Short mmCIF file of C-alpha atoms in Angstrom, two decimals:
data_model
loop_
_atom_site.label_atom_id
_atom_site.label_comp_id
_atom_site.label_asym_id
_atom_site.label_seq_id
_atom_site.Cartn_x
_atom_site.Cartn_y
_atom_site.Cartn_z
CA UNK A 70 141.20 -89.22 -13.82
CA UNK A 71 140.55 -85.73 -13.12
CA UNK A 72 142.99 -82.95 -12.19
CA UNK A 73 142.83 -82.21 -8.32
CA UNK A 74 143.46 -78.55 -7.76
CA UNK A 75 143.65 -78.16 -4.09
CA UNK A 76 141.59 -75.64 -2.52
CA UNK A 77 143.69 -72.70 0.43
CA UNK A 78 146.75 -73.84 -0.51
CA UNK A 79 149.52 -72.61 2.17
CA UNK A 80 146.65 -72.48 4.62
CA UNK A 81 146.26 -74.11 8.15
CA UNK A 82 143.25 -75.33 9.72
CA UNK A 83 142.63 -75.69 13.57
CA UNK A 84 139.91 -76.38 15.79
CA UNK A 85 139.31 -74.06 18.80
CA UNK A 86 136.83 -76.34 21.14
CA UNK A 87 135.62 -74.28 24.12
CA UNK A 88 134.18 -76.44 26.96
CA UNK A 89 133.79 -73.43 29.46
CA UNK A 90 131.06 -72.65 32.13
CA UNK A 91 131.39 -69.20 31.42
CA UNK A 92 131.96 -69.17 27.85
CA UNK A 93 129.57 -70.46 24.52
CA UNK A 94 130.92 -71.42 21.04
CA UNK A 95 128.76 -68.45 19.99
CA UNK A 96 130.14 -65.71 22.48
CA UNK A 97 133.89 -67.23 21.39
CA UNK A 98 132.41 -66.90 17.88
CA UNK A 99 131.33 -63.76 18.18
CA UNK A 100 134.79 -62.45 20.00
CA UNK A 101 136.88 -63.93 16.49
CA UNK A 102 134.50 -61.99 13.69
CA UNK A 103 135.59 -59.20 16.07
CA UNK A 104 139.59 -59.65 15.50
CA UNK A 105 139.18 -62.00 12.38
CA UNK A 106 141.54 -60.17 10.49
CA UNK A 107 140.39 -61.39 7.10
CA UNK A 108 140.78 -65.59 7.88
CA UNK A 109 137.82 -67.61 7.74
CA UNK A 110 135.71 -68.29 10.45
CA UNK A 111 133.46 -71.27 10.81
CA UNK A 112 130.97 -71.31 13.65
CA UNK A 113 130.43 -75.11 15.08
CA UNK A 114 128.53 -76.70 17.52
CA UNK A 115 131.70 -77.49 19.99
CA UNK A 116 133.10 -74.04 19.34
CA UNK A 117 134.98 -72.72 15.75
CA UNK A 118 137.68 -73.76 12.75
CA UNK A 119 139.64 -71.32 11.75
CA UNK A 120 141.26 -71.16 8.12
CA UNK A 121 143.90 -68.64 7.02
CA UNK A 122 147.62 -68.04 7.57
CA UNK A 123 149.33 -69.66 10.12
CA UNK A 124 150.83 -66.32 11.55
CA UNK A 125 147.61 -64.51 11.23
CA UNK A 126 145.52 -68.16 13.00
CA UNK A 127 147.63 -68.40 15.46
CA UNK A 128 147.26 -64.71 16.21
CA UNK A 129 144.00 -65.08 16.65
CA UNK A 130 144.03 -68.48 18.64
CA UNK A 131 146.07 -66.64 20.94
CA UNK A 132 144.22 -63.97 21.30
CA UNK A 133 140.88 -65.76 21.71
CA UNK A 134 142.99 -68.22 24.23
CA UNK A 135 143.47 -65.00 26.50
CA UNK A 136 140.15 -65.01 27.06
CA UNK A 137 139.20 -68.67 29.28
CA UNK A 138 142.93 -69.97 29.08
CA UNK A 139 141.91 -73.01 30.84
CA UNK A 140 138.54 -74.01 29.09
CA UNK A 141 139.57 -73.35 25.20
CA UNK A 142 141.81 -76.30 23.41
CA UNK A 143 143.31 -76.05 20.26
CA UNK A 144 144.32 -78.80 17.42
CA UNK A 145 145.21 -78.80 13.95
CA UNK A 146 142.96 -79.87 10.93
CA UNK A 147 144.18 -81.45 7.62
CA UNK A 148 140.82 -80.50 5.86
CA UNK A 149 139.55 -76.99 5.23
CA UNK A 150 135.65 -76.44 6.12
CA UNK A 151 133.45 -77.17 3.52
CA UNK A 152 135.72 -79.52 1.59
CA UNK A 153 133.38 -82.04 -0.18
CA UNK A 154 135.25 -84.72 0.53
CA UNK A 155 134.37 -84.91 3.94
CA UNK A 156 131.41 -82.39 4.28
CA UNK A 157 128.37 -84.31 5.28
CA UNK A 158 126.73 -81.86 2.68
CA UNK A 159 128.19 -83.90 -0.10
CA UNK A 160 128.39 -87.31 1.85
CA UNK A 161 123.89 -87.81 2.67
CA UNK A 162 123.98 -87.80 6.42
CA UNK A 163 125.73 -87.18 9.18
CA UNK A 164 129.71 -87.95 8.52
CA UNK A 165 132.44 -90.13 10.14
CA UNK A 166 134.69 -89.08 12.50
CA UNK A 167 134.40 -86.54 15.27
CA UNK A 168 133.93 -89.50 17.73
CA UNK A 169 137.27 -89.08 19.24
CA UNK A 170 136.55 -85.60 20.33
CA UNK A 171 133.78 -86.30 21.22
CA UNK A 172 135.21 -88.82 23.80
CA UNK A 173 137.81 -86.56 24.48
CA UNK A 174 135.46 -83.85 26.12
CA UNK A 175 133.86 -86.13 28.11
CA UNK A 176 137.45 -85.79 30.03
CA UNK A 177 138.21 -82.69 29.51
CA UNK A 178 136.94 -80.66 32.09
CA UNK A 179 139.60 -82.94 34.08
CA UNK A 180 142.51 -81.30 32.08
CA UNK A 181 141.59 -77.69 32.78
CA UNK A 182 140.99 -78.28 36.54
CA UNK A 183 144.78 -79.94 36.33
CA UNK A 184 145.49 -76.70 34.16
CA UNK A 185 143.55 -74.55 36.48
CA UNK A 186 145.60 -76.16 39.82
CA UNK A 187 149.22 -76.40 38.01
CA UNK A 188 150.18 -72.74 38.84
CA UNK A 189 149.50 -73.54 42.50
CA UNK A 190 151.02 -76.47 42.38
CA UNK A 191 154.54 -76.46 44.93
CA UNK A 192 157.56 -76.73 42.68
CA UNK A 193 159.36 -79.61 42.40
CA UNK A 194 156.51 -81.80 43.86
CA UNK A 195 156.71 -85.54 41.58
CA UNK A 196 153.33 -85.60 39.59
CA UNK A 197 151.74 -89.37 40.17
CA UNK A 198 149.92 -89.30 36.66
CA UNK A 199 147.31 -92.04 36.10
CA UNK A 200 150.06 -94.85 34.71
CA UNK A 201 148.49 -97.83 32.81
CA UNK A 202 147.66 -101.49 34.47
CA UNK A 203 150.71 -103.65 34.19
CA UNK A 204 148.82 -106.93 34.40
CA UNK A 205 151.11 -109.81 34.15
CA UNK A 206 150.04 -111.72 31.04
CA UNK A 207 150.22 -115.75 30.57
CA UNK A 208 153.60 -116.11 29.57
CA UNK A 209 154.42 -118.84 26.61
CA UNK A 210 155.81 -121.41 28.92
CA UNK A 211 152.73 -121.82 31.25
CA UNK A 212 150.59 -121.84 28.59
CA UNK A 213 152.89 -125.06 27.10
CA UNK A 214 152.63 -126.74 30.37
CA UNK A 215 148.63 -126.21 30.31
CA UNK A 216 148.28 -127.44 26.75
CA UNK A 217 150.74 -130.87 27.46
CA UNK A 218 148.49 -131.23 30.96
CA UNK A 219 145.45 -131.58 29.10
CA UNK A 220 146.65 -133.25 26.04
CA UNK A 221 148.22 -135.91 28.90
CA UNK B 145 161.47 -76.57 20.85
CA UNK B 146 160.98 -80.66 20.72
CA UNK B 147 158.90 -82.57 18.28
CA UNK B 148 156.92 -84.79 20.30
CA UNK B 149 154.69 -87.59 18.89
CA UNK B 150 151.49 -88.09 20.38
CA UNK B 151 149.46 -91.27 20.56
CA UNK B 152 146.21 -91.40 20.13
CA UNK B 153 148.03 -89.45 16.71
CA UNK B 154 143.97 -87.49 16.53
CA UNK B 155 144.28 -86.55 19.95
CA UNK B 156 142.79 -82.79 21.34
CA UNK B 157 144.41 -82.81 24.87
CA UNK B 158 147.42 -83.98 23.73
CA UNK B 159 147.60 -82.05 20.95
CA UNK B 160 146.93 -78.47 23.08
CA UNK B 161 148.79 -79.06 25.56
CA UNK B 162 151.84 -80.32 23.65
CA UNK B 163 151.44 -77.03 21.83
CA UNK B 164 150.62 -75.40 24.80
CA UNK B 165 153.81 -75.76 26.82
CA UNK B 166 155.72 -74.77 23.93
CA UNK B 167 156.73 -77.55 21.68
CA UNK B 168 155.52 -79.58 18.22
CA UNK B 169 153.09 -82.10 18.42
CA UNK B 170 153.50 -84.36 15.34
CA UNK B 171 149.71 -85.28 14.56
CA UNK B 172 147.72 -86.89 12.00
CA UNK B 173 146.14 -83.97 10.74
CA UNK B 174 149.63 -82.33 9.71
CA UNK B 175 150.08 -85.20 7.17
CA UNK B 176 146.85 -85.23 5.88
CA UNK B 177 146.94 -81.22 5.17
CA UNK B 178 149.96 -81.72 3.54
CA UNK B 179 148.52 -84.66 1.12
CA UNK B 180 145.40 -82.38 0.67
CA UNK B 181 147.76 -79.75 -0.69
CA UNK B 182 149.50 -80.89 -2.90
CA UNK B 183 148.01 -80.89 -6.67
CA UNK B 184 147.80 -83.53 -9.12
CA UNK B 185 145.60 -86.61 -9.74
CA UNK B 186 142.11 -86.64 -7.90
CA UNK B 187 142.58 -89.28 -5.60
CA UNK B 188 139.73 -89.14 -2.78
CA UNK B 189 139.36 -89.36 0.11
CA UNK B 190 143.30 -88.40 0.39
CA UNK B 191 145.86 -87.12 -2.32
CA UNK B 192 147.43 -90.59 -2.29
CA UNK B 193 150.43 -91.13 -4.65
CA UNK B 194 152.05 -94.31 -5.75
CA UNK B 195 154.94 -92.83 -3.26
CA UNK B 196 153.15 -93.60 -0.20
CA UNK B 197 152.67 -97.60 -0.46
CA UNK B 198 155.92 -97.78 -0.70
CA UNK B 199 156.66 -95.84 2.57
CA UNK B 200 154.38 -98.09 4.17
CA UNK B 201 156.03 -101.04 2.86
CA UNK B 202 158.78 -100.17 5.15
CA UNK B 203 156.99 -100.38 8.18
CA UNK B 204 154.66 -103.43 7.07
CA UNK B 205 155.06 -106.68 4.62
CA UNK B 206 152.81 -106.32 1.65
CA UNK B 207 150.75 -109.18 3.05
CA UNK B 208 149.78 -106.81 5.86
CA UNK B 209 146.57 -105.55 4.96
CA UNK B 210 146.88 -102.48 2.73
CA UNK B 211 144.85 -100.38 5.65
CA UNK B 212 147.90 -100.46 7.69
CA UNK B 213 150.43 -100.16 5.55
CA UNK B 214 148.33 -96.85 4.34
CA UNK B 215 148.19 -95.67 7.69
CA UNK B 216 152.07 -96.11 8.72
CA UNK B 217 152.88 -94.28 5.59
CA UNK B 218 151.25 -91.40 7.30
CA UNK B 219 152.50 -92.05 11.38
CA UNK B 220 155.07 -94.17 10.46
CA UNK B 221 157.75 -90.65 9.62
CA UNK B 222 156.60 -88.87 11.68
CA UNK B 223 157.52 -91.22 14.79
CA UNK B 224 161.04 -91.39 13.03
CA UNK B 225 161.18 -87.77 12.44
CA UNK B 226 160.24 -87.49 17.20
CA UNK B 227 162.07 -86.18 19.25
CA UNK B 228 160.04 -87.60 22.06
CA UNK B 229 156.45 -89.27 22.35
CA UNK B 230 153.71 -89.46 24.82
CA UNK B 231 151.40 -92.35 24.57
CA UNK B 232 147.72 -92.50 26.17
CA UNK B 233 147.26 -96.16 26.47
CA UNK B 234 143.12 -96.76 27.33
CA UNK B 235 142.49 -94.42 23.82
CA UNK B 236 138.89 -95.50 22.26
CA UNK B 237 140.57 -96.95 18.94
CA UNK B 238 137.58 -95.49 16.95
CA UNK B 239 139.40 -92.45 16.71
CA UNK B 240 138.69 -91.50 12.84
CA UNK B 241 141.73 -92.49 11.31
CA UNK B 242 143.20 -94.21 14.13
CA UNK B 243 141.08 -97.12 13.72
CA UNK B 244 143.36 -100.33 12.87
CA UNK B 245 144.31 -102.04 15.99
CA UNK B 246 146.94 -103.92 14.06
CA UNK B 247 148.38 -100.02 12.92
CA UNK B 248 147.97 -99.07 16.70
CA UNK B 249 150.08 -101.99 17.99
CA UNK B 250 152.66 -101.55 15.28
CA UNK B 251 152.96 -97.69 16.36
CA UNK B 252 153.44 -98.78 19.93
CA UNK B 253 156.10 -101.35 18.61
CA UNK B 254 157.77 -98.45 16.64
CA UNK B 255 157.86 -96.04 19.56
CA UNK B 256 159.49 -99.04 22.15
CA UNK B 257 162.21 -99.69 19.26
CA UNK B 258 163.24 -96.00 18.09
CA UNK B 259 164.71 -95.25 22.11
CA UNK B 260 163.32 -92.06 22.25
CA UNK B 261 162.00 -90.40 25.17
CA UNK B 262 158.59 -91.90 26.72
CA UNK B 263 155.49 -90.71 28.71
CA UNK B 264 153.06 -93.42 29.19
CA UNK B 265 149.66 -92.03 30.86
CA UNK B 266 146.40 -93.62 30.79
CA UNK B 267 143.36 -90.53 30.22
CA UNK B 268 142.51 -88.80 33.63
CA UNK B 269 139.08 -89.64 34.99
CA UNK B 270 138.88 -87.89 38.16
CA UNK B 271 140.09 -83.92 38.65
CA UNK B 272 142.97 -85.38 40.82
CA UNK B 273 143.90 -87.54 37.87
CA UNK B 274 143.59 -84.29 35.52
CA UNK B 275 145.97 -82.35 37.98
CA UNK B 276 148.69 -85.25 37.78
CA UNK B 277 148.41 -85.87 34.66
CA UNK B 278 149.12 -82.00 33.48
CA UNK B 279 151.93 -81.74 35.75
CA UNK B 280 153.16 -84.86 34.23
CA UNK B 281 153.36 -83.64 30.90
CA UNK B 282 154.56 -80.20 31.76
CA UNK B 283 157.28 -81.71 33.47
CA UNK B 284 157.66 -84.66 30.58
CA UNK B 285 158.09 -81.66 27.82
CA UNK B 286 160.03 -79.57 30.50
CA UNK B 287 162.81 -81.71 30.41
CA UNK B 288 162.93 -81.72 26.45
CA UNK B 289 163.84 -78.04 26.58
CA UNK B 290 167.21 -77.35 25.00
CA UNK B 291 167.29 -80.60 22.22
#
């Protein structure tokens, strides 16, 4: 078995997705070459990933989140761009994954209109957040009695 | 600042906005990073060592299949290690790693049992929904402030 010798060791990799109407991936790319302070910079479809420090990312994230507060969303990576185990370069075709984001932007204009509204918002007012369905469920007794009525 | 465990564990909006109002989210990518990291024995996809069966075996008999057992040794300390957790409960399981149903019920079994502190949304659909359910958090992670 080969020797794995991890690649940007004591790096961090996020995802800066920008789902703005006044704002591209490439205008949000082009504003981080601008203050990339040496980290690397990969331009993407849904907007950039960003590998480097985590004082000198975050930096940047922060400084590229000043820009459409609202309409740019940040997560963490485990992989670095490029790595081959998950590059669809090294895979032949188009590679797993990505469908939760995916999803999730389908919602997420929702989230920055809530972001958008929250300074507004009059404090101390109860948020009603969407709650999930408490359907009652067929409890273990009924079900007994239905099983006996037909087996009677 | 709180570590707060978010479910769907691959999550964006819970991930920024977590982040955003000034605490930890504990995601999946944080444990995979830190697998990727570490040298040793080429073990693709994921630097997996003998180690981490065995942290899933806490979590999971070994009859379980060994797709959920792998997966709790990822989520399974970090919902121990929570300070809080907030759970989206319509996620589309398909969510790269998050795919095991069997893993997601167990995580939702875990979260009940360790009595931590508990926001249960469902995702917003409308822009009213996306209001609430900001304000919700914000308010959720508010309250976490001092721990």
């Amino acid at each position: 078995m080969a020797e794995y010798k991890p690649r940007y060791v004591g790096t961090v990799t996020k995802y800066v997705f920008v789902d703005s109407p006044d704002m591209t991936p490439s205008d949000l790319a082009l504003r981080a070459y601008e203050i990339s302070l040496g980290v690397m910079i990969k331009e993407t479809c849904f907007g950039l990933q960003i590998t480097g420090k985590e004082s000198e990312v975050d930096e940047i994230i922060n400084r590229l989140r000043s820009l459409d507060p609202v309409h740019i969303f940040v997560k963490d990576r485990g992989f670095p761009p490029g790595d081959p185990r998950r590059c669809r370069a090294n895979l032949g075709g188009a590679r797993p994954g990505y469908y939760g984001h995916e999803y999730e932007l389908t919602l997420i204009k929702n989230v920055s209109k809530g972001l958008e509204k929250l300074p507004s918002r009059p404090p101390g007012a109860v948020p009603e957040p969407p709650v999930p369905k408490t359907e009652k469920k067929l409890d273990v007794h009924t079900l007994k009695k239905i099983i006996e009525s037909q087996e009677s | 600042m709180a570590k707060v465990f978010i479910y769907p564990v691959t999550s964006l909006i819970l991930s920024d906005l977590v982040a955003r109002f000034g605490h930890k989210p504990l995601s999946a990518a944080m444990q995979i990073r830190e697998r990727i990291q570490t040298a040793g024995l080429e073990s693709p996809p994921l630097q997996v060592t003998p180690e981490d069966p065995k942290k899933g075996l806490k979590y999971a008999a070994v009859e379980v299949p060994s797709g959920v057992r792998g997966r709790m040794a990822l989520f399974g300390p970090m919902v121990e290690d929570a300070d809080a957790a907030i759970v989206v409960n319509d996620a589309d399981f398909s969510f790269g790693c998050m795919g095991c149903a069997r893993t997601n019920e167990l995580l939702a079994f875990l979260i009940r049992t360790r009595g931590i502190p508990v926001l249960d949304l469902v995702y917003p659909r409308t822009e009213e929904e996306g209001i609430e359910f900001v304000a919700a958090i914000r308010d959720f992670l508010a309250g976490l402030e001092g721990k």
